Short mmCIF file of C-alpha atoms in Angstrom, two decimals:
data_model
loop_
_atom_site.label_atom_id
_atom_site.label_comp_id
_atom_site.label_asym_id
_atom_site.label_seq_id
_atom_site.Cartn_x
_atom_site.Cartn_y
_atom_site.Cartn_z
CA MET A 30 0.04 -0.14 0.51
CA ASP A 31 2.47 2.07 0.97
CA GLY A 32 4.32 2.02 -2.56
CA ASP A 33 1.13 3.55 -4.14
CA ALA A 34 1.13 6.46 -1.97
CA PRO A 35 2.92 8.15 -4.18
CA TRP A 36 0.90 7.99 -7.21
CA ARG A 37 -2.79 8.82 -5.65
CA GLY A 38 -0.55 11.63 -4.10
CA LEU A 39 -0.08 12.59 -7.39
CA GLY A 40 -2.93 11.95 -8.45
CA GLU A 41 -4.65 14.19 -6.22
CA THR A 42 -2.18 16.95 -7.25
CA LEU A 43 -2.89 16.91 -10.82
CA LEU A 44 -7.13 16.93 -9.92
CA VAL A 45 -7.22 20.35 -8.06
CA THR A 46 -4.32 21.19 -11.14
CA ALA A 47 -7.35 20.50 -13.29
CA VAL A 48 -9.94 22.24 -11.13
CA SER A 49 -7.58 25.36 -10.96
CA ALA A 50 -7.86 25.47 -14.36
CA VAL A 51 -11.24 26.25 -14.40
CA LEU A 52 -11.40 27.80 -10.56
CA PRO A 53 -7.88 29.44 -9.90
CA GLY A 54 -7.39 29.83 -6.36
CA MET A 55 -8.06 26.02 -5.29
CA ALA A 56 -4.52 24.42 -5.42
CA HIS A 57 -3.61 27.29 -3.19
CA LEU A 58 -6.05 27.41 -0.97
CA ARG A 59 -5.83 23.82 -0.95
CA ALA A 60 -1.97 24.29 -0.19
CA GLY A 61 -2.48 26.48 2.67
CA ARG A 62 -2.32 30.56 0.79
CA VAL A 63 -5.02 31.23 2.33
CA ARG A 64 -4.31 34.90 1.19
CA THR A 65 -3.18 34.36 -2.30
CA GLY A 66 -5.74 31.39 -3.57
CA THR A 67 -8.84 33.98 -2.02
CA ALA A 68 -7.39 36.86 -4.05
CA LEU A 69 -7.08 35.05 -7.24
CA LEU A 70 -10.27 33.04 -7.23
CA LEU A 71 -12.82 36.20 -5.58
CA SER A 72 -11.37 38.06 -8.75
CA TYR A 73 -11.67 35.45 -10.86
CA THR A 74 -14.99 35.48 -9.79
CA LEU A 75 -15.69 39.11 -9.25
CA ALA A 76 -14.45 39.12 -13.87
CA LEU A 77 -17.17 36.15 -14.62
CA SER A 78 -19.78 38.17 -12.70
CA GLY A 79 -18.80 41.13 -14.68
CA LEU A 80 -18.88 39.71 -18.29
CA VAL A 81 -22.42 37.73 -17.90
CA LEU A 82 -23.20 41.03 -16.83
CA ALA A 83 -22.17 42.98 -19.34
CA ALA A 84 -22.84 39.72 -22.01
CA GLY A 85 -25.32 41.78 -23.98
CA ARG A 86 -22.77 44.52 -24.69
CA LEU A 87 -19.65 42.49 -24.94
CA TRP A 88 -21.09 41.01 -27.60
CA SER A 89 -22.20 44.06 -29.31
CA ALA A 90 -18.72 45.35 -28.41
CA LEU A 91 -17.12 41.78 -30.42
CA VAL A 92 -18.58 43.02 -33.55
CA ASP A 93 -17.24 46.07 -33.35
CA ALA A 94 -13.29 45.01 -32.49
CA ALA A 95 -14.62 41.95 -35.31
CA VAL A 96 -14.32 45.36 -37.97
CA ARG A 97 -11.30 47.76 -36.58
CA PRO A 98 -8.30 45.81 -37.63
CA ASP A 99 -6.70 48.28 -34.26
CA ARG A 100 -9.26 46.61 -32.32
CA LEU A 101 -8.88 43.26 -33.28
CA ALA A 102 -5.19 43.91 -33.17
CA GLY A 103 -5.91 44.59 -28.71
CA LEU A 104 -7.74 41.28 -29.61
CA VAL A 105 -5.54 39.39 -30.63
CA LEU A 106 -2.88 40.58 -28.21
CA GLY A 107 -4.84 40.26 -25.20
CA CYS A 108 -5.80 36.81 -26.52
CA VAL A 109 -2.10 35.73 -26.46
CA ALA A 110 -1.78 37.13 -23.27
CA LEU A 111 -4.83 35.85 -21.38
CA ALA A 112 -3.34 31.87 -22.76
CA GLY A 113 0.64 32.66 -21.85
CA LEU A 114 -0.76 33.99 -17.75
CA TRP A 115 -3.70 31.05 -17.40
CA THR A 116 -0.25 28.00 -18.38
CA LEU A 117 1.27 30.15 -16.08
CA LEU A 118 -1.14 30.28 -13.20
CA ILE A 119 -1.92 26.27 -13.82
CA VAL A 120 1.79 25.17 -14.12
CA HIS A 121 2.14 27.61 -10.51
CA SER A 122 -0.66 25.79 -9.51
CA TYR A 123 0.55 22.36 -9.34
CA VAL A 124 4.00 23.48 -8.31
CA VAL A 125 2.45 24.79 -4.73
CA LEU A 126 1.03 20.75 -3.75
CA ARG A 127 3.72 19.33 -5.55
CA PRO A 128 4.49 15.93 -3.39
CA GLY A 129 8.27 15.92 -2.56
CA GLY A 130 10.59 13.04 -2.79
CA LEU A 131 9.11 12.19 -6.51
CA ALA A 132 11.02 9.42 -8.94
CA TRP A 133 12.14 10.58 -12.15
CA SER A 134 8.62 8.69 -13.57
CA LEU A 135 6.62 10.55 -11.43
CA ARG A 136 7.76 13.23 -12.35
CA PHE A 137 7.59 12.80 -15.95
CA VAL A 138 4.06 11.94 -15.57
CA GLY A 139 2.97 14.85 -13.65
CA GLY A 140 4.58 17.01 -16.39
CA ALA A 141 3.42 15.66 -19.52
CA ALA A 142 -0.17 15.98 -17.81
CA VAL A 143 0.20 19.85 -16.83
CA ALA A 144 1.30 20.30 -20.26
CA VAL A 145 -2.28 18.67 -21.05
CA ILE A 146 -3.90 21.24 -18.85
CA CYS A 147 -2.23 24.01 -19.86
CA ALA A 148 -2.72 23.18 -24.23
CA LEU A 149 -6.19 22.71 -23.59
CA ALA A 150 -6.59 25.83 -21.26
CA ALA A 151 -5.36 28.19 -23.90
CA LEU A 152 -7.12 26.74 -27.04
CA PRO A 153 -9.66 28.96 -26.76
CA PRO A 154 -8.00 32.26 -26.67
CA LEU A 155 -5.35 31.26 -29.16
CA THR A 156 -8.20 30.53 -31.51
CA VAL A 157 -9.83 33.75 -30.93
CA ALA A 158 -6.95 35.03 -31.55
CA HIS A 159 -5.84 32.80 -34.95
CA TYR A 160 -9.28 34.39 -35.72
CA GLY A 161 -8.75 37.87 -35.09
CA THR A 162 -5.07 37.73 -36.76
CA LEU A 163 -7.63 36.02 -40.06
CA GLN A 164 -9.79 38.65 -39.73
CA ARG A 165 -7.46 41.16 -39.70
CA ASP A 166 -5.44 39.93 -42.44
CA LEU A 167 -8.48 40.51 -44.09
CA LEU A 168 -9.70 43.94 -43.30
CA ASP A 169 -5.98 44.73 -44.13
CA ARG A 170 -6.25 43.25 -48.03
CA VAL A 171 -10.25 42.85 -49.16
CA PHE A 172 -11.14 46.49 -47.86
CA PRO A 173 -8.99 49.98 -48.61
CA GLY A 174 -8.31 52.34 -45.32
CA ARG A 175 -9.77 55.84 -47.78
CA ALA A 176 -12.65 56.60 -49.16
CA PRO A 177 -12.62 56.62 -53.43
CA ALA A 178 -13.07 60.22 -54.62
CA PRO A 179 -15.41 61.01 -56.46
CA ALA A 180 -16.95 61.64 -58.81
CA ALA A 181 -19.14 63.90 -60.74
CA LEU A 182 -22.99 63.27 -60.27
CA PRO A 183 -24.21 61.52 -63.13
CA SER A 184 -25.94 63.56 -65.72
CA THR A 185 -29.73 64.08 -66.27
CA SER A 186 -29.34 62.77 -69.67
CA PRO A 187 -26.28 61.89 -71.60
CA GLY A 188 -25.52 65.60 -73.21
CA ALA A 189 -25.82 68.06 -70.37
CA ALA A 190 -23.22 69.34 -68.98
CA PRO A 191 -22.38 67.38 -65.43
CA PRO A 192 -21.83 69.25 -61.87
CA PRO A 193 -18.80 69.81 -60.44
CA PRO A 194 -17.86 66.37 -58.13
CA THR A 195 -18.37 66.65 -54.01
CA ALA A 196 -15.61 66.87 -52.02
CA PRO A 197 -14.22 63.88 -50.35
CA PRO A 198 -14.54 62.66 -47.16
CA ALA A 199 -12.21 63.75 -44.06
CA ALA A 200 -8.93 61.20 -44.72
CA GLU A 201 -8.36 61.10 -40.72
CA GLU A 202 -12.67 60.86 -40.44
CA PRO A 203 -14.20 57.18 -41.16
CA PRO A 204 -17.64 58.10 -43.39
CA ALA A 205 -20.26 58.23 -41.66
CA LEU A 206 -23.82 56.57 -44.24
CA PRO A 207 -25.02 58.38 -46.21
CA PRO A 208 -29.16 58.71 -46.33
CA ARG A 209 -29.18 56.38 -48.56
CA LEU A 210 -26.04 54.12 -49.87
CA ASP A 211 -25.72 52.50 -53.49
CA VAL A 212 -23.10 49.94 -54.34
CA LEU A 213 -22.95 48.30 -57.58
CA LEU A 214 -22.78 44.44 -57.24
CA ILE A 215 -20.93 42.72 -59.58
CA GLY A 216 -20.67 38.55 -59.94
CA ALA A 217 -17.47 38.41 -62.27
CA ASP A 218 -17.62 35.23 -63.59
CA ALA A 219 -13.52 33.42 -63.18
CA ASP A 220 -14.54 29.86 -62.76
CA VAL A 221 -12.07 27.43 -62.60
CA THR A 222 -13.49 26.46 -66.38
CA ARG A 223 -13.81 29.84 -68.14
CA PRO A 224 -10.24 31.95 -69.26
CA GLY A 225 -11.09 36.15 -67.79
CA LEU A 226 -12.96 37.85 -66.08
CA ARG A 227 -16.88 38.81 -66.64
CA THR A 228 -19.17 41.08 -65.63
CA ASP A 229 -22.05 38.86 -66.52
CA SER A 230 -24.10 39.52 -63.09
CA MET A 231 -25.24 44.08 -62.46
CA THR A 232 -26.81 45.53 -60.06
CA VAL A 233 -27.17 48.29 -58.01
CA ALA A 234 -28.44 47.61 -54.53
CA SER A 235 -29.84 51.10 -53.67
CA ILE A 236 -30.44 51.39 -49.41
CA ASP A 237 -32.40 53.60 -46.98
CA THR A 238 -29.68 53.14 -43.84
CA ARG A 239 -32.46 54.30 -41.48
CA THR A 240 -34.64 51.84 -41.97
CA GLY A 241 -32.55 48.72 -43.90
CA ARG A 242 -35.31 49.47 -47.39
CA THR A 243 -33.45 47.97 -50.47
CA LEU A 244 -34.11 48.46 -53.77
CA LEU A 245 -32.15 46.10 -56.40
CA LEU A 246 -31.98 47.94 -60.09
CA GLY A 247 -30.59 45.16 -62.15
CA LEU A 248 -28.55 46.36 -65.61
CA PRO A 249 -28.77 43.44 -68.10
CA ARG A 250 -24.76 42.54 -69.62
CA ASN A 251 -26.35 42.80 -72.90
CA LEU A 252 -27.13 46.65 -72.49
CA GLN A 253 -26.04 48.56 -75.83
CA ARG A 254 -25.57 52.35 -76.37
CA VAL A 255 -23.82 52.60 -73.54
CA PRO A 256 -23.16 55.87 -72.14
CA VAL A 257 -19.39 55.53 -70.86
CA TRP A 258 -18.56 57.50 -67.99
CA SER A 259 -15.65 58.59 -67.11
CA GLY A 260 -16.17 60.86 -63.96
CA ARG A 261 -17.06 63.72 -65.98
CA GLY A 262 -17.58 63.33 -69.38
CA HIS A 263 -18.13 60.54 -71.76
CA VAL A 264 -16.40 58.12 -73.14
CA PRO A 265 -16.14 57.22 -77.08
CA PHE A 266 -17.51 53.52 -77.22
CA PRO A 267 -19.20 51.33 -79.85
CA PRO A 268 -22.61 51.40 -79.59
CA GLU A 269 -22.57 47.35 -80.20
CA GLU A 270 -20.92 46.66 -77.66
CA LEU A 271 -22.80 45.25 -74.40
CA LEU A 272 -22.42 46.16 -71.19
CA ASN A 273 -20.40 43.51 -69.81
CA ALA A 274 -17.71 44.73 -72.13
CA VAL A 275 -17.65 48.60 -69.85
CA TYR A 276 -14.80 46.94 -67.27
CA ALA A 277 -12.23 45.12 -69.69
CA LEU A 278 -12.57 48.86 -71.63
CA GLY A 279 -11.14 50.23 -68.37
CA ASN A 280 -8.94 47.79 -67.32
CA ALA A 281 -6.80 48.96 -70.57
CA ARG A 282 -7.20 51.89 -70.59
CA PRO A 283 -7.33 53.39 -67.37
CA GLY A 284 -6.33 56.88 -68.46
CA VAL A 285 -9.95 57.62 -70.28
CA LEU A 286 -10.84 57.82 -66.06
CA ALA A 287 -11.01 61.89 -65.62
CA GLY A 288 -8.02 63.70 -63.47
CA GLY A 289 -5.97 60.41 -63.69
CA ASP A 290 -8.51 58.44 -61.40
CA GLY A 291 -7.22 55.31 -63.13
CA ARG A 292 -3.59 55.50 -61.54
CA ARG A 293 -4.65 55.79 -58.51
CA VAL A 294 -7.87 53.33 -57.81
CA ARG A 295 -8.17 49.62 -57.47
CA ASP A 296 -9.44 48.50 -60.06
CA PRO A 297 -10.22 51.00 -63.33
CA GLY A 298 -11.99 48.27 -65.15
CA ALA A 299 -14.66 48.57 -61.75
CA GLU A 300 -14.55 52.30 -61.15
CA LEU A 301 -15.49 52.88 -64.38
CA LEU A 302 -18.09 50.43 -64.64
CA LYS A 303 -19.30 51.56 -61.29
CA ARG A 304 -19.56 55.47 -62.37
CA THR A 305 -20.60 54.09 -65.90
CA ALA A 306 -23.45 52.62 -63.56
CA GLY A 307 -24.10 55.65 -62.02
CA HIS A 308 -24.95 57.57 -65.27
CA ILE A 309 -26.87 54.99 -66.84
CA LEU A 310 -29.19 55.38 -63.66
CA GLY A 311 -28.59 59.19 -62.83
CA ARG A 312 -27.52 58.36 -59.15
CA PRO A 313 -24.38 58.32 -57.89
CA VAL A 314 -23.46 55.29 -57.31
CA PRO A 315 -20.06 56.07 -54.94
CA TYR A 316 -19.07 51.59 -53.91
CA TYR A 317 -18.98 48.64 -55.97
CA ALA A 318 -18.48 44.97 -54.65
CA MET A 319 -17.71 42.62 -57.04
CA VAL A 320 -17.27 38.58 -56.46
CA ASP A 321 -16.01 36.24 -58.51
CA MET A 322 -17.87 32.71 -59.02
CA ARG A 323 -15.05 30.86 -56.40
CA SER A 324 -15.80 32.96 -53.47
CA PHE A 325 -19.48 32.97 -54.43
CA ARG A 326 -19.88 28.68 -54.36
CA GLU A 327 -18.05 28.94 -51.05
CA LEU A 328 -19.74 31.36 -49.11
CA VAL A 329 -22.79 30.09 -49.49
CA ASP A 330 -21.34 26.74 -48.41
CA ALA A 331 -19.45 28.45 -45.07
CA MET A 332 -23.95 29.16 -44.95
CA GLY A 333 -24.43 25.36 -44.54
CA GLY A 334 -26.49 26.69 -48.09
CA VAL A 335 -29.54 28.71 -49.60
CA ARG A 336 -33.17 27.97 -49.06
CA VAL A 337 -34.24 28.45 -52.45
CA CYS A 338 -37.76 28.26 -53.70
CA VAL A 339 -37.30 27.69 -57.72
CA GLY A 340 -40.45 28.85 -60.02
CA ARG A 341 -39.44 26.37 -62.76
CA PRO A 342 -36.64 23.04 -63.57
CA VAL A 343 -32.94 24.47 -63.91
CA PRO A 344 -31.13 22.27 -67.05
CA VAL A 345 -27.09 22.95 -65.61
CA PRO A 346 -24.61 20.88 -66.88
CA ARG A 347 -24.30 16.90 -65.87
CA GLU A 348 -20.52 17.53 -65.18
CA GLN A 349 -21.22 19.87 -62.28
CA ILE A 350 -24.60 18.09 -61.10
CA PRO A 351 -25.26 14.91 -62.57
CA ARG A 352 -28.64 14.90 -62.25
CA GLY A 353 -28.58 17.33 -64.78
CA ARG A 354 -31.32 19.41 -63.59
CA LEU A 355 -32.65 21.33 -60.44
CA LYS A 356 -35.87 20.62 -59.32
CA ARG A 357 -39.28 23.01 -58.70
CA GLY A 358 -39.76 23.66 -55.71
CA CYS A 359 -38.21 25.23 -52.13
CA GLN A 360 -34.91 23.14 -51.48
CA ARG A 361 -31.82 23.85 -49.68
CA LEU A 362 -29.10 24.09 -52.18
CA SER A 363 -25.55 23.38 -52.05
CA GLY A 364 -22.95 26.29 -53.32
CA ARG A 365 -22.02 24.40 -56.30
CA GLU A 366 -26.30 23.94 -56.80
CA ALA A 367 -26.59 28.10 -56.29
CA LEU A 368 -23.88 28.52 -58.36
CA TRP A 369 -25.62 27.11 -61.40
CA TYR A 370 -29.23 28.68 -60.36
CA GLY A 371 -28.54 31.97 -60.19
CA ARG A 372 -25.71 31.00 -63.71
CA SER A 373 -27.64 28.92 -66.13
CA ARG A 374 -29.21 29.97 -68.82
CA THR A 375 -29.89 26.66 -70.64
CA GLY A 376 -33.72 26.43 -71.88
CA SER A 377 -33.35 30.42 -70.50
CA ASP A 378 -32.71 34.13 -70.64
CA ASP A 379 -30.30 36.34 -69.49
CA TYR A 380 -33.05 37.72 -67.90
CA ASP A 381 -34.86 34.54 -66.70
CA ARG A 382 -31.11 34.69 -64.92
CA MET A 383 -31.10 38.08 -63.73
CA ALA A 384 -34.53 37.42 -62.37
CA ARG A 385 -33.03 34.55 -60.33
CA GLN A 386 -29.71 35.98 -58.88
CA LYS A 387 -31.66 38.53 -57.34
CA CYS A 388 -34.26 35.52 -55.88
CA LEU A 389 -30.77 34.70 -54.51
CA MET A 390 -29.71 37.81 -52.87
CA TRP A 391 -32.53 38.33 -51.52
CA ALA A 392 -32.89 34.50 -49.78
CA ILE A 393 -28.83 34.87 -48.72
CA ALA A 394 -29.49 38.46 -46.36
CA ARG A 395 -31.98 37.08 -45.34
CA GLN A 396 -30.50 34.21 -43.84
CA ALA A 397 -26.81 34.55 -43.53
CA ARG A 398 -26.39 33.68 -39.66
CA PRO A 399 -22.72 34.45 -37.85
CA LEU A 400 -23.25 30.51 -36.28
CA PRO A 401 -22.26 28.26 -39.43
CA VAL A 402 -20.32 31.25 -41.06
CA LEU A 403 -17.85 30.80 -37.50
CA ARG A 404 -17.72 27.42 -38.12
CA GLY A 405 -16.16 28.20 -41.67
CA PHE A 406 -14.38 31.12 -41.06
CA GLN A 407 -10.98 29.91 -41.58
CA ARG A 408 -12.14 28.35 -45.53
CA LEU A 409 -13.75 31.15 -46.05
CA SER A 410 -11.60 34.30 -45.26
CA ARG A 411 -8.48 33.35 -47.59
CA THR A 412 -11.84 33.04 -50.24
CA VAL A 413 -12.68 36.22 -49.30
CA THR A 414 -9.16 37.70 -49.42
CA ARG A 415 -8.46 36.01 -52.97
CA SER A 416 -11.99 36.71 -54.46
CA VAL A 417 -13.70 39.30 -53.53
CA SER A 418 -13.03 43.44 -55.35
CA THR A 419 -14.28 46.54 -53.21
CA ASP A 420 -13.57 50.37 -52.85
CA LEU A 421 -16.01 50.50 -49.04
CA PRO A 422 -13.54 52.09 -46.94
CA ARG A 423 -12.45 49.91 -43.72
CA GLY A 424 -13.66 53.07 -41.63
CA MET A 425 -17.22 52.29 -42.79
CA LEU A 426 -17.35 49.38 -42.03
CA PRO A 427 -18.94 49.88 -38.57
CA GLU A 428 -21.91 51.47 -40.31
CA LEU A 429 -21.99 48.52 -42.76
CA VAL A 430 -22.43 45.70 -40.28
CA ARG A 431 -24.92 47.46 -37.67
CA LEU A 432 -26.42 47.96 -41.35
CA ALA A 433 -26.51 44.87 -41.75
CA GLY A 434 -29.19 44.41 -39.69
CA ARG A 435 -31.57 45.89 -40.60
CA VAL A 436 -31.59 45.20 -43.87
CA ARG A 437 -32.38 41.03 -43.33
CA GLY A 438 -35.49 42.66 -41.50
CA ALA A 439 -37.40 45.03 -44.71
CA GLU A 440 -38.58 44.75 -46.89
CA VAL A 441 -36.22 44.63 -50.26
CA ALA A 442 -37.98 45.15 -53.93
CA GLY A 443 -36.19 45.34 -57.77
CA LEU A 444 -36.94 46.39 -61.01
CA GLN A 445 -35.50 44.77 -63.01
CA PHE A 446 -34.59 46.50 -66.76
CA VAL A 447 -35.32 44.31 -69.54
CA PRO A 448 -38.50 44.05 -71.96
CA PRO A 449 -40.79 44.76 -72.02
CA LEU A 450 -39.47 47.96 -69.74
CA ILE A 451 -37.20 48.24 -71.95
CA ARG A 452 -34.93 47.74 -74.83
CA THR A 453 -31.47 46.66 -74.34
CA GLY A 454 -30.23 46.61 -77.59
CA ASP A 455 -31.64 50.79 -78.13
CA PRO A 456 -32.63 51.92 -74.50
CA ASP A 457 -33.92 55.20 -73.66
CA TYR A 458 -32.02 56.09 -70.92
CA ARG A 459 -34.03 59.16 -69.95
CA ALA A 460 -37.25 57.03 -68.98
CA ILE A 461 -34.76 54.52 -67.38
CA ARG A 462 -33.83 57.63 -65.24
CA ARG A 463 -37.17 58.63 -64.76
CA MET A 464 -38.14 55.13 -63.76
CA THR A 465 -35.24 54.84 -61.23
CA ALA A 466 -36.55 57.78 -59.53
CA ARG A 467 -39.77 56.83 -58.97
CA ALA A 468 -37.59 53.00 -58.00
CA VAL A 469 -35.99 55.66 -55.19
CA ALA A 470 -38.99 57.31 -53.78
CA ALA A 471 -41.88 53.92 -53.81
CA SER A 472 -38.51 52.06 -51.59
CA GLN A 473 -38.48 54.66 -49.41
CA ASN A 474 -42.46 54.14 -48.85
CA GLY A 475 -42.94 50.55 -49.08
CA SER A 476 -44.66 50.11 -51.90
CA ALA A 477 -44.13 49.03 -54.67
CA ASN A 478 -46.46 51.87 -56.94
CA ALA A 479 -43.44 52.33 -59.14
CA ALA A 480 -43.45 51.12 -62.88
CA GLY A 481 -41.70 47.42 -63.11
CA LEU A 482 -40.67 47.53 -59.09
CA HIS A 483 -41.78 44.17 -57.11
CA MET A 484 -41.28 42.85 -53.84
CA LEU A 485 -38.69 40.12 -54.29
CA GLY A 486 -40.36 38.94 -50.39
CA LYS A 487 -43.66 37.77 -52.26
CA SER A 488 -42.23 36.75 -56.58
CA CYS A 489 -39.11 34.88 -54.63
CA ALA A 490 -40.96 33.28 -51.62
#
């Protein structure tokens, strides 16, 4: 029995050490160090109580920190420091209780067990630090530090002289959200099976930042006689060319952007397309966000899929989806299925595809939840960093996160500039601007009382 005493003593020490990893101070109290143990236990209890009482505000603070690189850096350093301090506390808890005169084999077993306890205790804060590093890298790579210099506001007619540009926001102040925020959403076809980059999906999301009500203005890729807009004037563009060729023009000739902006912007093609979209609609469109096919697919998979009501069967390539079609009815689509739901034109046309794309946007905005995204965050962050481009500035992100919550609970309306509303081969751009203005006013009032306007909650459900 005497030979078992060292093992029993070591086992008891390790048990109390493990408890001390959860309730700091217990080992010190057991060792007779009452002051130290009481101070540790009381400090831990007060800190834990404070966290529980401030849980709601703490979550808001974490969400806010997740879109601020400076606060993320502080969070990462804090988590690393917490992991180190917790490890030292566990080691010290073991040291104050460890029986004397242990054989080397027992000391080895004790040290290995304590190392495991330390690793388990340090894992949560180090995981948070890892995610914080990934998020900070994503923010630095995807979102610029400054807001883009605004171009002149679009003129009301193709031949009218443009008004002067508005002054850019101060670089040191985070740009505040305007009463209405317009962002050009570009779907770029850069999938691995197709060479080059084609902007086959172009939608301006016009958002009432007070209520979250959103209007999606769909521009068809085959729009012709396009009034390409440099920011201060028109750019020569063959009348037979399509709207989705404007991106390539901007990249090939960045000098066409007014004021030499082509040398300063991240993506001259997206900038020229953004300015042209604003000119077509008669509204300033200060920002764009572009996503390619691969990142869209992985985004949906990270969400755990997206539930969509398919109005009629959608044919798709069998090498992509073995059954060769998406069946009719409400169903949860994987990333690949959602991609082809919004991409397929077999048995339909560009305009049917545009309608499906708007329904996808509406469904994703409604169904995106943080927990499924967190589960696939490491893979998703790499995808977003590689495949998403935008000129939305980092300083605006905290406000955009709050706006996203309002958008999720608000009505989303859609207006597609497709036949018979317009003729894509010879569009009446003055009529497009008039319809845009009426649709914006109707959306702001929460109604669908405008030509071609429909509520996506009804048409997509």
